[in-house]
Short mmCIF file of N, CA and C in Angstrom, two decimals:
data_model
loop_
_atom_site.label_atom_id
_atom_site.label_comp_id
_atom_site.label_asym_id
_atom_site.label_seq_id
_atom_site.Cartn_x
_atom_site.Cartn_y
_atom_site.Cartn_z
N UNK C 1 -10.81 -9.56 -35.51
CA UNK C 1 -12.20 -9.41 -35.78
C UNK C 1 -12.77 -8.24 -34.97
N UNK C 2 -12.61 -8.49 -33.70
CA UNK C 2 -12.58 -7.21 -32.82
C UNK C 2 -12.74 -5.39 -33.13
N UNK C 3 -10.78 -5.69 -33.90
CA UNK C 3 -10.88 -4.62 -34.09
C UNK C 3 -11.20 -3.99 -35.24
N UNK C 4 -12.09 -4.69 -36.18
CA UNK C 4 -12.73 -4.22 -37.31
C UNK C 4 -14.11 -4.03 -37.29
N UNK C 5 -14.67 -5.31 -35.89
CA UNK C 5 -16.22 -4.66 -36.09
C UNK C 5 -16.52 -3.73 -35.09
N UNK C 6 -15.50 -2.83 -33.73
CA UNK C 6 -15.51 -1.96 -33.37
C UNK C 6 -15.16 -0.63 -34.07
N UNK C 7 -14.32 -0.75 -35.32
CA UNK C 7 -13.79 0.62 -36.23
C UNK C 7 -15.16 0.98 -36.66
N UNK C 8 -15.93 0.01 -37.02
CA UNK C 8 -16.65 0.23 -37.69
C UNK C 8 -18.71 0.18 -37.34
N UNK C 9 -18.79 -0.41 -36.21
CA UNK C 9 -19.64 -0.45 -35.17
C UNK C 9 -19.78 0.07 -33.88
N UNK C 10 -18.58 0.89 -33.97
CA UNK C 10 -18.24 1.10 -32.25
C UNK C 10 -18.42 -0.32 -31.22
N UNK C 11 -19.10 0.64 -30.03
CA UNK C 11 -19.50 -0.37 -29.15
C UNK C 11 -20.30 -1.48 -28.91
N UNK C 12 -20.82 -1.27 -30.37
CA UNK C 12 -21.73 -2.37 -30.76
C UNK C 12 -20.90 -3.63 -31.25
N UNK C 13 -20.13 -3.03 -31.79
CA UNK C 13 -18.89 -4.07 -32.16
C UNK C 13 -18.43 -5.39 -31.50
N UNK C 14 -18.43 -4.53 -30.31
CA UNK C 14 -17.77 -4.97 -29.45
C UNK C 14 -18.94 -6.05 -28.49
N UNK C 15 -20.08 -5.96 -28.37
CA UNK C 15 -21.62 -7.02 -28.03
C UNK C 15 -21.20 -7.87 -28.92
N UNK C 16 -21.34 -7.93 -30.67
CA UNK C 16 -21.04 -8.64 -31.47
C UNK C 16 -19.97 -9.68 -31.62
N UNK C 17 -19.28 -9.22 -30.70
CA UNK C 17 -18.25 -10.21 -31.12
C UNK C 17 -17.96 -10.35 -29.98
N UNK C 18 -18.50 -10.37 -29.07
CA UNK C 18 -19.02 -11.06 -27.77
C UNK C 18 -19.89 -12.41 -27.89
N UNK C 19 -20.71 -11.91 -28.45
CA UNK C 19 -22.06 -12.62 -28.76
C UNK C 19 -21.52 -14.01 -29.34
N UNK C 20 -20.49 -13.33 -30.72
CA UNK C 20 -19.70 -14.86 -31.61
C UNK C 20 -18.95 -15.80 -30.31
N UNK C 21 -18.29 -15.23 -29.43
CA UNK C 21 -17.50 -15.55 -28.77
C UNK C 21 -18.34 -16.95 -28.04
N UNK C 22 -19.64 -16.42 -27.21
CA UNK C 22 -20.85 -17.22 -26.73
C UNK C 22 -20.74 -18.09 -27.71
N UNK C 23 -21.39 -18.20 -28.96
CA UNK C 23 -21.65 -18.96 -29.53
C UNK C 23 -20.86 -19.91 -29.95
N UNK C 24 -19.88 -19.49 -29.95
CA UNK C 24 -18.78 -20.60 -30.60
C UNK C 24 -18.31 -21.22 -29.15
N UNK C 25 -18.84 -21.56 -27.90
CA UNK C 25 -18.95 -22.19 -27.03
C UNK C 25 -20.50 -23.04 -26.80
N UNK C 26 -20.87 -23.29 -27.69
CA UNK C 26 -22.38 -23.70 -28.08
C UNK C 26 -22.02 -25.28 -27.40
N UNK C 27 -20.74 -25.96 -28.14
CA UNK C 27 -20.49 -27.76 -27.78
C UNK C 27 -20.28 -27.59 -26.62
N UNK C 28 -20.51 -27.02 -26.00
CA UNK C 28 -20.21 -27.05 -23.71
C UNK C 28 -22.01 -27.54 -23.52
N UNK C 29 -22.92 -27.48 -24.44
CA UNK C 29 -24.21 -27.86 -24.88
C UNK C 29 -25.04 -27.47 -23.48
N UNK C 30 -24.69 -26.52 -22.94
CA UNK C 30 -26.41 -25.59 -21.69
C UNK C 30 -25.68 -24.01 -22.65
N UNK C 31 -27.05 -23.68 -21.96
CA UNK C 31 -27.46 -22.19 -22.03
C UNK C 31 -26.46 -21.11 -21.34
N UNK C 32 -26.27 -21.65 -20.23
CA UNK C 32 -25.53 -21.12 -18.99
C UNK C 32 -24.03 -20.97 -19.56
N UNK C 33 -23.61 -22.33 -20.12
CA UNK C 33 -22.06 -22.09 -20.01
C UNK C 33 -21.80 -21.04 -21.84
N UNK C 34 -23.08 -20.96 -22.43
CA UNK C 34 -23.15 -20.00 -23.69
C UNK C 34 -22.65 -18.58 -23.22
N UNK C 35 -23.59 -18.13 -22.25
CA UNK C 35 -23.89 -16.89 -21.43
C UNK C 35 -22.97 -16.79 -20.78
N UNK C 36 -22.38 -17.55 -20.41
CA UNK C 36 -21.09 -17.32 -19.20
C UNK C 36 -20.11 -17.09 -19.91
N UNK C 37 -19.61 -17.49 -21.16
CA UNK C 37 -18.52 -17.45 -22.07
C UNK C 37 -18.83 -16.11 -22.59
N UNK C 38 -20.13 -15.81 -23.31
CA UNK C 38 -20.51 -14.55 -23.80
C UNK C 38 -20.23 -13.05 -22.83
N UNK C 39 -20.49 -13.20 -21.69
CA UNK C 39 -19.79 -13.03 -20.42
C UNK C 39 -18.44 -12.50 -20.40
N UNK C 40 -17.76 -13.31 -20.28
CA UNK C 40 -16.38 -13.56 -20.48
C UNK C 40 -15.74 -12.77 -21.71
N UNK C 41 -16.22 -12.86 -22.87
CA UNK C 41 -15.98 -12.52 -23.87
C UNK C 41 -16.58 -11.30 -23.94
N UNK C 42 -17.20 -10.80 -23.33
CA UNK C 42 -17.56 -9.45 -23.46
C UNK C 42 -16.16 -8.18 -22.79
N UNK C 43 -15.56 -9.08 -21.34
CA UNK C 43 -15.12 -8.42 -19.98
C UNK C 43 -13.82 -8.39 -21.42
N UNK C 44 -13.64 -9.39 -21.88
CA UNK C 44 -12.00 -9.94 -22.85
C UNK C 44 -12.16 -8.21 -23.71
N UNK C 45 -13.63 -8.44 -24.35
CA UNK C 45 -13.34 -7.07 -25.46
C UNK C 45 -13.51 -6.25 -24.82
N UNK C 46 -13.81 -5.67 -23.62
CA UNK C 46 -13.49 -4.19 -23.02
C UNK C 46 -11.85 -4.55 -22.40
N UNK C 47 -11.49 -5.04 -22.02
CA UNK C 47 -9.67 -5.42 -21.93
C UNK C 47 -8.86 -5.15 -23.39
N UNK C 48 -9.20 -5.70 -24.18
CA UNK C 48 -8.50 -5.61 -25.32
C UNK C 48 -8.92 -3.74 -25.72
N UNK C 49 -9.78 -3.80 -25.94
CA UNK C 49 -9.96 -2.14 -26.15
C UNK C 49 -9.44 -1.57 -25.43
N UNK C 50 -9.62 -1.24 -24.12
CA UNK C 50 -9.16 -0.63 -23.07
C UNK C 50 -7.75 -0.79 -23.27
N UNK C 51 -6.61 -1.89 -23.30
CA UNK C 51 -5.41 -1.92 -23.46
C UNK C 51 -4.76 -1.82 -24.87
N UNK C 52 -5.35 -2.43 -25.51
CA UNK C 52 -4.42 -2.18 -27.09
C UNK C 52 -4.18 -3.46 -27.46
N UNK C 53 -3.70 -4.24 -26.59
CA UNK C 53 -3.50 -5.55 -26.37
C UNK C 53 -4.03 -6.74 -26.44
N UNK C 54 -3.76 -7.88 -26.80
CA UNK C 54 -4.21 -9.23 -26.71
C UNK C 54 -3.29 -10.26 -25.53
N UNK C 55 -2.24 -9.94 -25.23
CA UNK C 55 -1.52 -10.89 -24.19
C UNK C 55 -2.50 -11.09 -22.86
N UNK C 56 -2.48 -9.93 -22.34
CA UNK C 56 -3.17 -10.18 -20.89
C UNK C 56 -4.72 -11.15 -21.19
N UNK C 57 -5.36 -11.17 -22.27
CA UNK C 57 -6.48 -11.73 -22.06
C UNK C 57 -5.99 -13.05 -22.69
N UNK C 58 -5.34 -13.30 -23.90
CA UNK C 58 -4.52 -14.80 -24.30
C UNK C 58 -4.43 -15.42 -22.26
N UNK C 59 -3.31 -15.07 -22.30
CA UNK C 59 -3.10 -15.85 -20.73
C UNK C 59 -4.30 -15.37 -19.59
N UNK C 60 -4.87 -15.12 -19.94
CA UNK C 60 -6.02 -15.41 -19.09
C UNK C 60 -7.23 -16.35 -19.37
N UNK C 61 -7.33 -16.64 -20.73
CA UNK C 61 -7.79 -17.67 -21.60
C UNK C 61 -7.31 -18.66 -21.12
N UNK C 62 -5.82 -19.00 -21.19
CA UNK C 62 -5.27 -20.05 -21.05
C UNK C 62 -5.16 -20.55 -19.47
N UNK C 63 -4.85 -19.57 -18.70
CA UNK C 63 -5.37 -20.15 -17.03
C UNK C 63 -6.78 -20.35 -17.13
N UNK C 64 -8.19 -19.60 -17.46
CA UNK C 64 -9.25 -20.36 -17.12
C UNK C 64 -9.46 -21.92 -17.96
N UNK C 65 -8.95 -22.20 -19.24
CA UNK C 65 -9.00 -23.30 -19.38
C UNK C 65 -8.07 -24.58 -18.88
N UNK C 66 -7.03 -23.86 -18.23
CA UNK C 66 -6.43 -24.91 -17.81
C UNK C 66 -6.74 -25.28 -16.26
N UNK C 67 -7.43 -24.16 -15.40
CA UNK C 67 -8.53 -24.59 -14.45
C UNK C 67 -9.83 -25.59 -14.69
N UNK C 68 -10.15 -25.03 -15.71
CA UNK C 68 -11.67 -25.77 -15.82
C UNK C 68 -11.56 -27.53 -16.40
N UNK C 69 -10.28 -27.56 -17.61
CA UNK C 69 -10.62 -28.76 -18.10
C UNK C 69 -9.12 -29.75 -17.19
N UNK C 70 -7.88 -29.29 -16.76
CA UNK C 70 -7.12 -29.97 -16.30
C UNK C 70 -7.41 -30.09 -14.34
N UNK C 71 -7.44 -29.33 -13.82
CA UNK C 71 -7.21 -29.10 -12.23
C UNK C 71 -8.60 -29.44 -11.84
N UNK C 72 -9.91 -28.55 -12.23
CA UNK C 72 -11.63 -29.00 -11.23
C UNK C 72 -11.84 -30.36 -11.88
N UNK C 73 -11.62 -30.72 -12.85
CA UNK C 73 -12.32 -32.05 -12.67
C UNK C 73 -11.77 -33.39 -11.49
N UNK C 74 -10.92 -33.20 -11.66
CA UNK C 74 -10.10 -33.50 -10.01
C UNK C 74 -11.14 -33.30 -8.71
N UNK C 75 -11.72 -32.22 -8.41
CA UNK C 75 -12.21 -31.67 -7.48
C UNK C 75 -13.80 -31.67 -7.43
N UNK C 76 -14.59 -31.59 -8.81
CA UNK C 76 -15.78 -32.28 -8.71
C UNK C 76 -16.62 -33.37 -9.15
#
């Protein structure tokens, strides 16, 4: 998706599908964890652009969720 609405949006592209990214974290149900993902998903599409790549941000996906939903709830 990425790399079609940056061919074709540039860097706007790349907000956009940031933005989807936020949103489709909507069931975490605050504002905060929308924005924080949107966030996230913004840093993911300047990585993926910047590299060419999808691995480094896949496994980085997969360590922050396996922090957040397996290991902190343990801890708070």
């Amino acid at each position: 998706m990425q790399y079609h609405a940056t061919r074709t949006m540039g860097f706007s592209g790349i907000i956009l599908v940031s933005a989807l990214f936020g949103f489709l974290h909507i069931g975490n149900l605050t504002v905060l964890d929308v924005l924080l993902a949107g966030g996230v998903g913004f840093i993911f599409s300047v990585v993926v652009r910047k590299t060419g790549s999808l691995y480094g941000v896949s496994i980085s996906h997969g360590v922050i969720n396996i922090v957040l939903f397996l290991i902190a709830p343990y801890y708070l």
